[in-house]
mmCIF file of C-alpha atoms in Angstrom:
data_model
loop_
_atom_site.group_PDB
_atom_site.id
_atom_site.type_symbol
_atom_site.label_atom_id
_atom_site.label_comp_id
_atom_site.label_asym_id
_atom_site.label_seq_id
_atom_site.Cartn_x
_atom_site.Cartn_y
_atom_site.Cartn_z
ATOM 1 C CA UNK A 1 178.869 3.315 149.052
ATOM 2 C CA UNK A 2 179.922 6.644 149.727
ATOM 3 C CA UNK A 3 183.674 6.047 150.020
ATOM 4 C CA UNK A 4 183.235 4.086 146.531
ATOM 5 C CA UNK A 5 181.428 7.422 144.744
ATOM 6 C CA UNK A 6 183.719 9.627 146.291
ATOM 7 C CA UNK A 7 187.028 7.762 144.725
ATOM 8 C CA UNK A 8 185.307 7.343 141.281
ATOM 9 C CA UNK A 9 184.425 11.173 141.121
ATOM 10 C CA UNK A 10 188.377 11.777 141.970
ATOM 11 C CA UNK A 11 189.414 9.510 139.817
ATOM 12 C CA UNK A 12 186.723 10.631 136.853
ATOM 13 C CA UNK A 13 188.251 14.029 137.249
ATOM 14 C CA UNK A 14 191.845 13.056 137.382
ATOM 15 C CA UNK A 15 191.114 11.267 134.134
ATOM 16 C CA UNK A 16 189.225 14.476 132.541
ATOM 17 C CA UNK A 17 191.960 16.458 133.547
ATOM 18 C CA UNK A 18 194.941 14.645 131.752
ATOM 19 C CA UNK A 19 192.392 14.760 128.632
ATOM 20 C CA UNK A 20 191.999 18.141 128.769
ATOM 21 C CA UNK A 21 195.716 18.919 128.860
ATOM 22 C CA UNK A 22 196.505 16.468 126.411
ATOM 23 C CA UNK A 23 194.060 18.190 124.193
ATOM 24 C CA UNK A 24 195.872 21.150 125.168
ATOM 25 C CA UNK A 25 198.987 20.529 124.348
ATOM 26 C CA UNK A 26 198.113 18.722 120.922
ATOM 27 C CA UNK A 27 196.205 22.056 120.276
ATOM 28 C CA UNK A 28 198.962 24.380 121.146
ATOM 29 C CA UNK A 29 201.161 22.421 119.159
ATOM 30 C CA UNK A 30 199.250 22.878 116.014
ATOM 31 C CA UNK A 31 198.878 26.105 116.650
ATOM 32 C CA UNK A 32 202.343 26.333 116.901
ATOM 33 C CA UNK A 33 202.753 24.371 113.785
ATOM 34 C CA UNK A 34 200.881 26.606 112.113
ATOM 35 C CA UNK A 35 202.168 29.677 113.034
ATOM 36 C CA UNK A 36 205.419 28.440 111.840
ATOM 37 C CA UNK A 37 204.424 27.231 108.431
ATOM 38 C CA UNK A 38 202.440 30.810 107.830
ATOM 39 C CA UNK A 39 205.422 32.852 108.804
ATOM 40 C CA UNK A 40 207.726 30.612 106.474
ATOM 41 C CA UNK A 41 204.968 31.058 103.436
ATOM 42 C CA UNK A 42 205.150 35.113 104.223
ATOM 43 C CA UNK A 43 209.008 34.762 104.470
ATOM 44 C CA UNK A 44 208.332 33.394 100.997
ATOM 45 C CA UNK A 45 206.682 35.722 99.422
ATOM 46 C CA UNK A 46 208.334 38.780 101.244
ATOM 47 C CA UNK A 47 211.660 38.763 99.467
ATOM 48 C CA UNK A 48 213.105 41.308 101.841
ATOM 49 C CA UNK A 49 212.581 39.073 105.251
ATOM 50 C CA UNK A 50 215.860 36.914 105.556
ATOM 51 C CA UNK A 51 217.912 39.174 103.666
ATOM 52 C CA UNK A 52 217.755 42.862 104.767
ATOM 53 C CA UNK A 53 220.237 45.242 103.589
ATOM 54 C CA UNK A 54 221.391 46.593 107.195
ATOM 55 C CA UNK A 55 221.636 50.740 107.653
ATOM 56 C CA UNK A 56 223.354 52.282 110.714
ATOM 57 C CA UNK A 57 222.495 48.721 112.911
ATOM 58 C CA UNK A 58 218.388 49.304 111.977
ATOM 59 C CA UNK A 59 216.441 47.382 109.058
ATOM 60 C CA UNK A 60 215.505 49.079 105.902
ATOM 61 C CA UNK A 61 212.009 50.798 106.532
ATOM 62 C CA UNK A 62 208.787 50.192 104.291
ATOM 63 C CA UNK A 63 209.670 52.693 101.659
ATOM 64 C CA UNK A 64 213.262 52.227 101.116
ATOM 65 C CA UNK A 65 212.136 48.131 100.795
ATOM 66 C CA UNK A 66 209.885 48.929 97.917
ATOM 67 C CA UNK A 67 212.761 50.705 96.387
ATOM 68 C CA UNK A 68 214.638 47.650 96.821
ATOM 69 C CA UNK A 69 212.026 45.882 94.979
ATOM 70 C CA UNK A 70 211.302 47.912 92.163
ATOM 71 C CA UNK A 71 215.223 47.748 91.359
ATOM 72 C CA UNK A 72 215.396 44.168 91.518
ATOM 73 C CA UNK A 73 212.460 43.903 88.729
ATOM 74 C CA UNK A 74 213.626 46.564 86.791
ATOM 75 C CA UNK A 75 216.966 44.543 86.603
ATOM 76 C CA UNK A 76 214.844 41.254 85.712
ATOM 77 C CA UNK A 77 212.632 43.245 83.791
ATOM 78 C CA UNK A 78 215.593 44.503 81.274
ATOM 79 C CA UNK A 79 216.990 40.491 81.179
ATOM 80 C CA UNK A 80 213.784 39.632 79.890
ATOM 81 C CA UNK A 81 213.976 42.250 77.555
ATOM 82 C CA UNK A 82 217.398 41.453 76.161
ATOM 83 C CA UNK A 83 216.523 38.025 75.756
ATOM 84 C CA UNK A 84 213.546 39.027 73.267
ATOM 85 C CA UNK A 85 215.143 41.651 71.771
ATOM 86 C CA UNK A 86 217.799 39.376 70.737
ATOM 87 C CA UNK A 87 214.912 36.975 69.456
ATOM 88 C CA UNK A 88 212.842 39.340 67.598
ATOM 89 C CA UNK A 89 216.491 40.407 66.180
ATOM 90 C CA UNK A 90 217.016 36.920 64.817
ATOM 91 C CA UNK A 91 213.481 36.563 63.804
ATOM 92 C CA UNK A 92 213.342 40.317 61.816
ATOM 93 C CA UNK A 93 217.001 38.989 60.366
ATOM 94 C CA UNK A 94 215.552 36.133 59.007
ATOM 95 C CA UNK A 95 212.333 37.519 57.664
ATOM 96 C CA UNK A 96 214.655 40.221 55.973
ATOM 97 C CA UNK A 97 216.471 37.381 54.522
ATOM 98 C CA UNK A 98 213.772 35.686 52.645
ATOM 99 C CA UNK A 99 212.415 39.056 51.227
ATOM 100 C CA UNK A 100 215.376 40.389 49.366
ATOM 101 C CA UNK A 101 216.900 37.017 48.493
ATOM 102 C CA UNK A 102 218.506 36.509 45.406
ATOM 103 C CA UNK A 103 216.024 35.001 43.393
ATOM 104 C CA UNK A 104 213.847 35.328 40.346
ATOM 105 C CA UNK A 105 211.145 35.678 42.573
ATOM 106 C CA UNK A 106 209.084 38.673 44.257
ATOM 107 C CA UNK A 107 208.909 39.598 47.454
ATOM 108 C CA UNK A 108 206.381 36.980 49.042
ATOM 109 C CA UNK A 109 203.056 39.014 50.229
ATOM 110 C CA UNK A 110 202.839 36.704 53.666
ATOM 111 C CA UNK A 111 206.558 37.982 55.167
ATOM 112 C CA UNK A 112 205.525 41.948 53.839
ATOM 113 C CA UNK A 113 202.105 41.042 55.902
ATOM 114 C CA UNK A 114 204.075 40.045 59.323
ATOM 115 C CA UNK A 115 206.259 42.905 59.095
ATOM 116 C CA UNK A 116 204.099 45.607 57.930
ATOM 117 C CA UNK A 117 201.565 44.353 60.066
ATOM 118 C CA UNK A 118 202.995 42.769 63.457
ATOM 119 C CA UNK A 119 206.325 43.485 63.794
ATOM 120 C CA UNK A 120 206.447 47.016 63.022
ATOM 121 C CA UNK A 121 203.142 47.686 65.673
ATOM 122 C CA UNK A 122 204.692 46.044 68.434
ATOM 123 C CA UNK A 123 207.878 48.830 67.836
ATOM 124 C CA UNK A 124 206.106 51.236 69.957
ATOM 125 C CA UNK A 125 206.274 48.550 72.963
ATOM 126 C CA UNK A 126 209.800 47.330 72.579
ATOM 127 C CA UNK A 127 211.771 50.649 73.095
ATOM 128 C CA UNK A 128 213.131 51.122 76.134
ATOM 129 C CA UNK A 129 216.077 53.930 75.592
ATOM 130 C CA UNK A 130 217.399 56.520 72.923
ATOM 131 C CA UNK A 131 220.015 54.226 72.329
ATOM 132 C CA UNK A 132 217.831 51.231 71.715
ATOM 133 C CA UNK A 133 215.550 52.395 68.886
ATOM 134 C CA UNK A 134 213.548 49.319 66.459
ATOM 135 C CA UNK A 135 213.342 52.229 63.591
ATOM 136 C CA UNK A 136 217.119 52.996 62.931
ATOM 137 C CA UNK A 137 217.291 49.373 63.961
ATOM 138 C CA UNK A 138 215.371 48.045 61.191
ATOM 139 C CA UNK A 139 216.337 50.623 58.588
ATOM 140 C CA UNK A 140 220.112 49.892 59.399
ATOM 141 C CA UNK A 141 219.237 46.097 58.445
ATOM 142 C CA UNK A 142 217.895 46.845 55.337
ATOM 143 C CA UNK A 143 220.574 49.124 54.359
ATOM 144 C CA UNK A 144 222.779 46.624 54.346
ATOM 145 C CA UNK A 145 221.072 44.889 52.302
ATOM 146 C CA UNK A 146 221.218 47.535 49.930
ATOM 147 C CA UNK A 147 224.187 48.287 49.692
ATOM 148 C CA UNK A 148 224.454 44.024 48.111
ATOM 149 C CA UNK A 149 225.878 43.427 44.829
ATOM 150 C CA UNK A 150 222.802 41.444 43.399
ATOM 151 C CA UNK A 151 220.590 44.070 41.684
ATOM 152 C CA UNK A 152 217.633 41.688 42.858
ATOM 153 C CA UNK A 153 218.477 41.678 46.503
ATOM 154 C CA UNK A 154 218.963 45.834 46.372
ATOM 155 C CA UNK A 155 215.585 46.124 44.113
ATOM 156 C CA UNK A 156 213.714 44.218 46.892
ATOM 157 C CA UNK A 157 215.349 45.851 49.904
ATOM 158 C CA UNK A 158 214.126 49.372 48.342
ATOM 159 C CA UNK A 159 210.575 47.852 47.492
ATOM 160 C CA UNK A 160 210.092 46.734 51.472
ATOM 161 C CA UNK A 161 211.003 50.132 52.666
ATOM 162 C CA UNK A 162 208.707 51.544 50.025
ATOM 163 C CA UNK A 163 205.802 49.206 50.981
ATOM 164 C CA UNK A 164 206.755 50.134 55.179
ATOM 165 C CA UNK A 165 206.844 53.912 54.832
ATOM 166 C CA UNK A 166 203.503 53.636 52.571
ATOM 167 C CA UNK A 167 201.529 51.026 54.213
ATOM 168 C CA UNK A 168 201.995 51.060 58.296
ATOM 169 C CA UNK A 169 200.688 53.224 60.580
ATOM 170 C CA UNK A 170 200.851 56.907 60.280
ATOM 171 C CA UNK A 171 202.417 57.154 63.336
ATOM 172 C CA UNK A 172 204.775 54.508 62.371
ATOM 173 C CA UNK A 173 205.589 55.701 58.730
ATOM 174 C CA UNK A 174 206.492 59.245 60.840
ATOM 175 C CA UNK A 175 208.764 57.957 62.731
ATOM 176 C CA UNK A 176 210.422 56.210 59.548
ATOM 177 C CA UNK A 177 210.564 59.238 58.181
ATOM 178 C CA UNK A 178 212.221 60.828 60.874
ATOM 179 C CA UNK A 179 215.133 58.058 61.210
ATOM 180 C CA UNK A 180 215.587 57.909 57.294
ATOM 181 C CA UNK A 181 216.499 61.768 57.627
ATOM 182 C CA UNK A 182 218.687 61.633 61.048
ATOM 183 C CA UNK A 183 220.555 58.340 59.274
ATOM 184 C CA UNK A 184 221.124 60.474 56.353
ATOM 185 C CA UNK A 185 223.702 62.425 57.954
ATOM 186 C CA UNK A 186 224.852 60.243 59.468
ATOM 187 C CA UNK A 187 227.747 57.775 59.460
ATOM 188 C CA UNK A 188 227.555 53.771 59.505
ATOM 189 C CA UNK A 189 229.033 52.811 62.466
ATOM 190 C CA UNK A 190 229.870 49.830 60.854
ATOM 191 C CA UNK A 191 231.059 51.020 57.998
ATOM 192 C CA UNK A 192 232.369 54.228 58.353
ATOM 193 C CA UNK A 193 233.565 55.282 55.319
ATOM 194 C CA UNK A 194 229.911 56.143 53.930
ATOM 195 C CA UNK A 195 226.994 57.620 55.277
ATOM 196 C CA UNK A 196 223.485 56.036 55.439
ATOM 197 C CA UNK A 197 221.377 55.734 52.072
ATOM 198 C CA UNK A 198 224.051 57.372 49.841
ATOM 199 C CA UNK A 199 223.203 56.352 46.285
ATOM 200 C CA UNK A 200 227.282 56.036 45.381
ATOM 201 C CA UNK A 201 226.903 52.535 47.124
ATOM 202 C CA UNK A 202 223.089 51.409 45.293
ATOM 203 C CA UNK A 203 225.299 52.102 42.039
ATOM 204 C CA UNK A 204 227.960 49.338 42.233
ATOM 205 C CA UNK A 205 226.192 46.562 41.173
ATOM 206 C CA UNK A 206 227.629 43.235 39.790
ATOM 207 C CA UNK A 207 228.094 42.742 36.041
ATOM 208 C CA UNK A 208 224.675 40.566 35.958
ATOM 209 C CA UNK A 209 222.926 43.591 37.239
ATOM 210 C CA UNK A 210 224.565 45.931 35.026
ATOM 211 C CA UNK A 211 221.728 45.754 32.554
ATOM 212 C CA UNK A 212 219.452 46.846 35.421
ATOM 213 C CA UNK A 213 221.680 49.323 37.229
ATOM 214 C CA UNK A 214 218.989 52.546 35.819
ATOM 215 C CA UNK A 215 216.117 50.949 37.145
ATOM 216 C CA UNK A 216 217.339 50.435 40.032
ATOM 217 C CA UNK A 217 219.022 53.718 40.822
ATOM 218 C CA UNK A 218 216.436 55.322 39.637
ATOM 219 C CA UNK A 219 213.641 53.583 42.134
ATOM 220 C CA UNK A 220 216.466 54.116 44.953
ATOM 221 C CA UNK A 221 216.421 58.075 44.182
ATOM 222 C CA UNK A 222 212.353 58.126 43.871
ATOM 223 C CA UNK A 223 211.437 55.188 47.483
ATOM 224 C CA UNK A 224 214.518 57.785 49.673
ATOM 225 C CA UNK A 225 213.196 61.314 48.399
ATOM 226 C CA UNK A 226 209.322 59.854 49.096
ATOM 227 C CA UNK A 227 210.060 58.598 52.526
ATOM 228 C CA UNK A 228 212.022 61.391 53.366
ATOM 229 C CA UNK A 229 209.179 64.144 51.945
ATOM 230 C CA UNK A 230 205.906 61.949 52.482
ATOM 231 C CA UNK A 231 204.267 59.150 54.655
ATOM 232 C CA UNK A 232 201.639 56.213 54.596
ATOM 233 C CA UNK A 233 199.728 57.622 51.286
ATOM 234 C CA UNK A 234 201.158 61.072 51.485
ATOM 235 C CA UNK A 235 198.656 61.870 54.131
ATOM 236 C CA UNK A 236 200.046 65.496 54.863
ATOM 237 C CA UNK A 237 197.426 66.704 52.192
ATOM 238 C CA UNK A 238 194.799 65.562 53.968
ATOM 239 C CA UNK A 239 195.850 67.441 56.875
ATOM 240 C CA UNK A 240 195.049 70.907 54.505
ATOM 241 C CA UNK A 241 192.342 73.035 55.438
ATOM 242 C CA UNK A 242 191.199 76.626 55.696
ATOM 243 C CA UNK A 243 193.781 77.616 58.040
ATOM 244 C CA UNK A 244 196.744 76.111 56.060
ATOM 245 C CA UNK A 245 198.696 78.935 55.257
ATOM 246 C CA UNK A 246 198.666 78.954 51.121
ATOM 247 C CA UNK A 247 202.922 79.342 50.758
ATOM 248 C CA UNK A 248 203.129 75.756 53.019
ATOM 249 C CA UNK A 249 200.790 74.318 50.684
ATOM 250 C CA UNK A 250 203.089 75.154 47.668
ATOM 251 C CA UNK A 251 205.979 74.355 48.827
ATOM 252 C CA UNK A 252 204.074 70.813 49.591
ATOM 253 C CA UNK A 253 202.644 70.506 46.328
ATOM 254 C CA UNK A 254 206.548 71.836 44.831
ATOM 255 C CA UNK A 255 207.508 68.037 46.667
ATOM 256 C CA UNK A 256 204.839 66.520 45.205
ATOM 257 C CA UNK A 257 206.254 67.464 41.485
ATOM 258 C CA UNK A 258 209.529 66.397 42.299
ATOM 259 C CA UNK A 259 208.038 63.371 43.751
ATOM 260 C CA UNK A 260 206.309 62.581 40.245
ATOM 261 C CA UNK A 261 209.483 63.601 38.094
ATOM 262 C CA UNK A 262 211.250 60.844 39.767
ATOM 263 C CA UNK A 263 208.782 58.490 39.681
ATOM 264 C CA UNK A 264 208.622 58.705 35.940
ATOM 265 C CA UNK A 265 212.380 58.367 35.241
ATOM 266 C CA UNK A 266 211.855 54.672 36.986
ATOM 267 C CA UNK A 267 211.918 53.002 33.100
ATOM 268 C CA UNK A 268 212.810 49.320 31.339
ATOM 269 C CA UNK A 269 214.329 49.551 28.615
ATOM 270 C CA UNK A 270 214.050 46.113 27.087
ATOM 271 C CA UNK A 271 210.709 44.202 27.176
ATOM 272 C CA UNK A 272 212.628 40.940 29.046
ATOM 273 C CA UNK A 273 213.214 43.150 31.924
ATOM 274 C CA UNK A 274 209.692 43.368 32.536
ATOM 275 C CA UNK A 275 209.583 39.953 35.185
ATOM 276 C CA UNK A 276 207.979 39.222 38.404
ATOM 277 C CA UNK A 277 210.356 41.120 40.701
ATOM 278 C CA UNK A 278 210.274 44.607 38.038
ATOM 279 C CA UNK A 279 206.324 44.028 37.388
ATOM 280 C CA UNK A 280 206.131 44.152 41.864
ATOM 281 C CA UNK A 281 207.995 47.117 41.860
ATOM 282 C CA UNK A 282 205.962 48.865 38.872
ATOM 283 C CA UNK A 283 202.548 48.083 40.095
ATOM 284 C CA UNK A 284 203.185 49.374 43.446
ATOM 285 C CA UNK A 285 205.165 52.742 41.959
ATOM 286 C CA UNK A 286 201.596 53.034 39.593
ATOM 287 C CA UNK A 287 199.465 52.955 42.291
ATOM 288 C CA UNK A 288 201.879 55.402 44.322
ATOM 289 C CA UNK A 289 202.312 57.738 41.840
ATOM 290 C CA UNK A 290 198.290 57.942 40.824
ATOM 291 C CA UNK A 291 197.333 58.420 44.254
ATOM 292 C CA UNK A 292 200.103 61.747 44.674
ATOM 293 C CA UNK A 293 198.691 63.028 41.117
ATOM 294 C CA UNK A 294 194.771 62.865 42.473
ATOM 295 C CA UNK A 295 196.108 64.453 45.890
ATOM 296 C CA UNK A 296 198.127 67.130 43.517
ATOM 297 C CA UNK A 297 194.891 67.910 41.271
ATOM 298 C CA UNK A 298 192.720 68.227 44.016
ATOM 299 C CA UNK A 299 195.005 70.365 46.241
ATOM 300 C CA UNK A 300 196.137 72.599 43.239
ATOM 301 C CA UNK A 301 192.453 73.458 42.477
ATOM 302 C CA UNK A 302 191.910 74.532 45.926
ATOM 303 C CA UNK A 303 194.291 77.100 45.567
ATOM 304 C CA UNK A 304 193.307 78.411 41.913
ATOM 305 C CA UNK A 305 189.051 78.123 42.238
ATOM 306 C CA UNK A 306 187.789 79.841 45.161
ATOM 307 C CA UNK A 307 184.648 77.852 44.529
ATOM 308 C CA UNK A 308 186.472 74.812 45.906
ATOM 309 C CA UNK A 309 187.782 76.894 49.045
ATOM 310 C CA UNK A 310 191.068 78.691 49.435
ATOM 311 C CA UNK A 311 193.997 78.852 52.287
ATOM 312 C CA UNK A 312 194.852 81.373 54.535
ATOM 313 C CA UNK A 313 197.906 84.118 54.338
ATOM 314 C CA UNK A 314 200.361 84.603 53.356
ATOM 315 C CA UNK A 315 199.395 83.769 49.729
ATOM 316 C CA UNK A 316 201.741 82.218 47.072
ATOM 317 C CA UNK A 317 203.756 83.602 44.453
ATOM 318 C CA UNK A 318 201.380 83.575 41.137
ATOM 319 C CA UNK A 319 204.645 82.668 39.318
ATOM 320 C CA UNK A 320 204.916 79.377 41.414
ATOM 321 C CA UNK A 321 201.427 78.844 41.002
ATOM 322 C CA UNK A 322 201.893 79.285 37.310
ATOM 323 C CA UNK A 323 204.730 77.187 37.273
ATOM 324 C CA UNK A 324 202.540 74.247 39.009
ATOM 325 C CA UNK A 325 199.803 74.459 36.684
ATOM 326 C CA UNK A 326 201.864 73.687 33.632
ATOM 327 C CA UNK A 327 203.833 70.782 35.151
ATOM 328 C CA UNK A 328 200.166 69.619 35.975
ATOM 329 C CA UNK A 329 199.299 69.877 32.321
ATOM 330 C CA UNK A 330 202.197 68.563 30.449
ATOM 331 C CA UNK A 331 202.354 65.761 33.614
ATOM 332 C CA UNK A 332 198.584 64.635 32.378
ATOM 333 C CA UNK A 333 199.845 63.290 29.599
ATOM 334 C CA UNK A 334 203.140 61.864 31.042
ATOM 335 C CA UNK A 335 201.729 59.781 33.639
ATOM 336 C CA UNK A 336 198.887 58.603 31.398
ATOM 337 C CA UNK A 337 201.440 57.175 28.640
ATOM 338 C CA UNK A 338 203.276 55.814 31.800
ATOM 339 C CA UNK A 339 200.662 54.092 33.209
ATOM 340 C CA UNK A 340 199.542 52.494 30.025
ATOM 341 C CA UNK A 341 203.063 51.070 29.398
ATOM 342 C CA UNK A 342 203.805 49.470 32.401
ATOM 343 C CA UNK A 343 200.169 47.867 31.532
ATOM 344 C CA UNK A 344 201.175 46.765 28.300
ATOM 345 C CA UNK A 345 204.694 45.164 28.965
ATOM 346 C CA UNK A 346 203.028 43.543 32.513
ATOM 347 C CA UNK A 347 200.432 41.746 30.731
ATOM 348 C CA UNK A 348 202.905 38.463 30.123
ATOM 349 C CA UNK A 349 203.095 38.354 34.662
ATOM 350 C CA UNK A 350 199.403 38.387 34.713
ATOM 351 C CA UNK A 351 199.533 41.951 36.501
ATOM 352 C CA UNK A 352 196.949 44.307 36.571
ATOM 353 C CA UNK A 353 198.017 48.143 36.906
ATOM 354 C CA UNK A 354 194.871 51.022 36.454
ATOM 355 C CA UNK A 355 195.202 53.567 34.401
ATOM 356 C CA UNK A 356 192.143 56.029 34.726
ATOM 357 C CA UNK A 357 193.961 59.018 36.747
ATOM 358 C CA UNK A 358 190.665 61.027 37.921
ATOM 359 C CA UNK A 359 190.683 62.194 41.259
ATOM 360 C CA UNK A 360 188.656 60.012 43.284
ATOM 361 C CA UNK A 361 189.188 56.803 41.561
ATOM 362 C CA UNK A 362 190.685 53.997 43.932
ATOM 363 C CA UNK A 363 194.355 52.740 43.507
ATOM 364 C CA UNK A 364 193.303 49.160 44.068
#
């Protein structure tokens, strides 16, 4: 009996044994398995692990790999880039396309709204270099179209400018501002024989335009000098204050008058002219040049009633002063006869246009 227990504890433990370093191995080898499937994921996801950039027989060190990195995103970075530049290029092209098309109709309120409203905010995000600027970008596009033959495609190309420099963002209608007077003096690439927004080119319309060709030049002369002078709703005067040095506030309110003498010379001379494209023009010109008069009034009485407040030194010339207070007199009356004209002959497009002038009455 004792022979027979000692040969079945031998062979119980021989039998243990193998299980145990069967076990063994099968653990080992998932161990092994595993090891070798998490250092290919982290070979994955470490791009510099298979393909290091050798330096004097040693691998690159931590830093000099994150450089690596951050040049190979920066590259993919600017593809992506390209790709919707070239998209939002198309898109802006064809957006510009509809707007000033040669039609009898106005410039349709939902492709102003996308511009005005998403394309030009996202500028400030899509600039990557000097040489790569939206502004010039989108100001180049729309001179071209306005330098067209069709007095309808020039008219709308000069009402979307006026309706961007007035209606986006104060920071955006600065920078507008800024690239309509660097493009000034400057030379189409394109086109080099002419520089940017020269009014030579606005004048040579077609013969079917002809009949138009003062209206239009005229607007051209009044949207360029305001963008140039003022932006979003001339919001330099409400920048004035106490410490506004009285001279700077002339010479501001000396813009303003040229501003309004231009504005009035935009005229129809026959009642037909008066259609949906001339009556969109008119009744955004009415509300522009009502809000520069109430800003004028109200800034000019600062500077002759020192009940209303006063600027700080140097102090104007009394004969510019003098000079502003009649052109705000017999300019009373102008804009007033103006106003109620544009009413009259706009009544036929179902148009409205206000006419009350008092400071502090809305535009809209």
């Amino acid at each position: 009996k004792t022979t027979k227990s000692n040969k079945y504890n031998s062979n119980n433990r021989n039998r243990k044994e193998k299980e145990y370093k069967s076990y063994n191995n099968k653990s080992n080898k998932r161990k092994s398995n595993s090891k070798s499937k998490s250092k290919s994921r982290r070979m994955d996801l470490i791009p510099w692990g298979n393909n290091l950039i050798k330096s004097k027989g040693k691998g690159l060190n931590i830093k000099e790999r994150l450089e690596e990195i951050a040049k190979k995103g920066q590259s993919a970075y600017k593809d992506i880039y390209r790709r919707a530049k070239v998209m939002k290029s198309s898109a802006f092209e064809g957006m510009l396309l509809k707007a000033t098309w040669p039609g009898n109709e106005p410039v349709p309120n939902d492709i102003l709204n996308e511009i005005i409203k998403h394309s030009i905010p996202a500028f400030k995000y899509s600039q990557s270099s000097m040489d790569d600027d939206p502004y010039h970008m989108t100001l180049h596009k729309i001179w071209t179209k306005m330098c067209e033959k069709d007095w309808r495609t020039v008219s709308k190309s000069f009402y979307l400018l006026h309706c961007i420099v007035r209606d986006s963002s104060v920071e955006s209608c600065e920078e507008f501002t800024d690239a309509i007077k660097e493009m000034s003096r400057t030379r189409n690439p394109k086109k080099p024989d002419h520089k940017y927004f020269d009014l030579k080119l606005i004048k040579q319309l077609d013969s079917f335009g002809n009949s138009y060709k003062d209206f239009v030049v005229a607007y051209a002369q009044y949207v360029l000098y305001r963008s140039k002078n003022f932006h979003a709703k001339f919001n330099q005067f409400d920048e004035l204050n106490s410490k506004s040095k009285e001279t700077e506030v002339v010479a501001l309110l000396k813009k303003a008058q040229q501003s309004l003498n231009l504005g009035l010379k935009v005229s129809l001379t026959k009642k037909d002219q008066y259609n949906a494209i001339t009556g969109q023009i008119l009744k955004l010109l009415a509300i522009d040049l009502r809000d520069l008069y109430q800003q004028f009034t109200s800034t000019l009485l600062g500077i002759v009633d020192s009940s209303k407040g006063s600027y700080a030194s140097p102090k104007a010339n009394n004969d510019d002063v003098i000079d502003l207070l009649n052109f705000h007199k017999d300019y009373t009356v102008k804009i007033k006869e103006f106003l109620l004209k544009i009413q009259k002959n706009l009544q036929s497009q179902r148009i409205k246009i206000i006419t009350d002038i008092t400071p502090g009455i809305s535009s809209t």
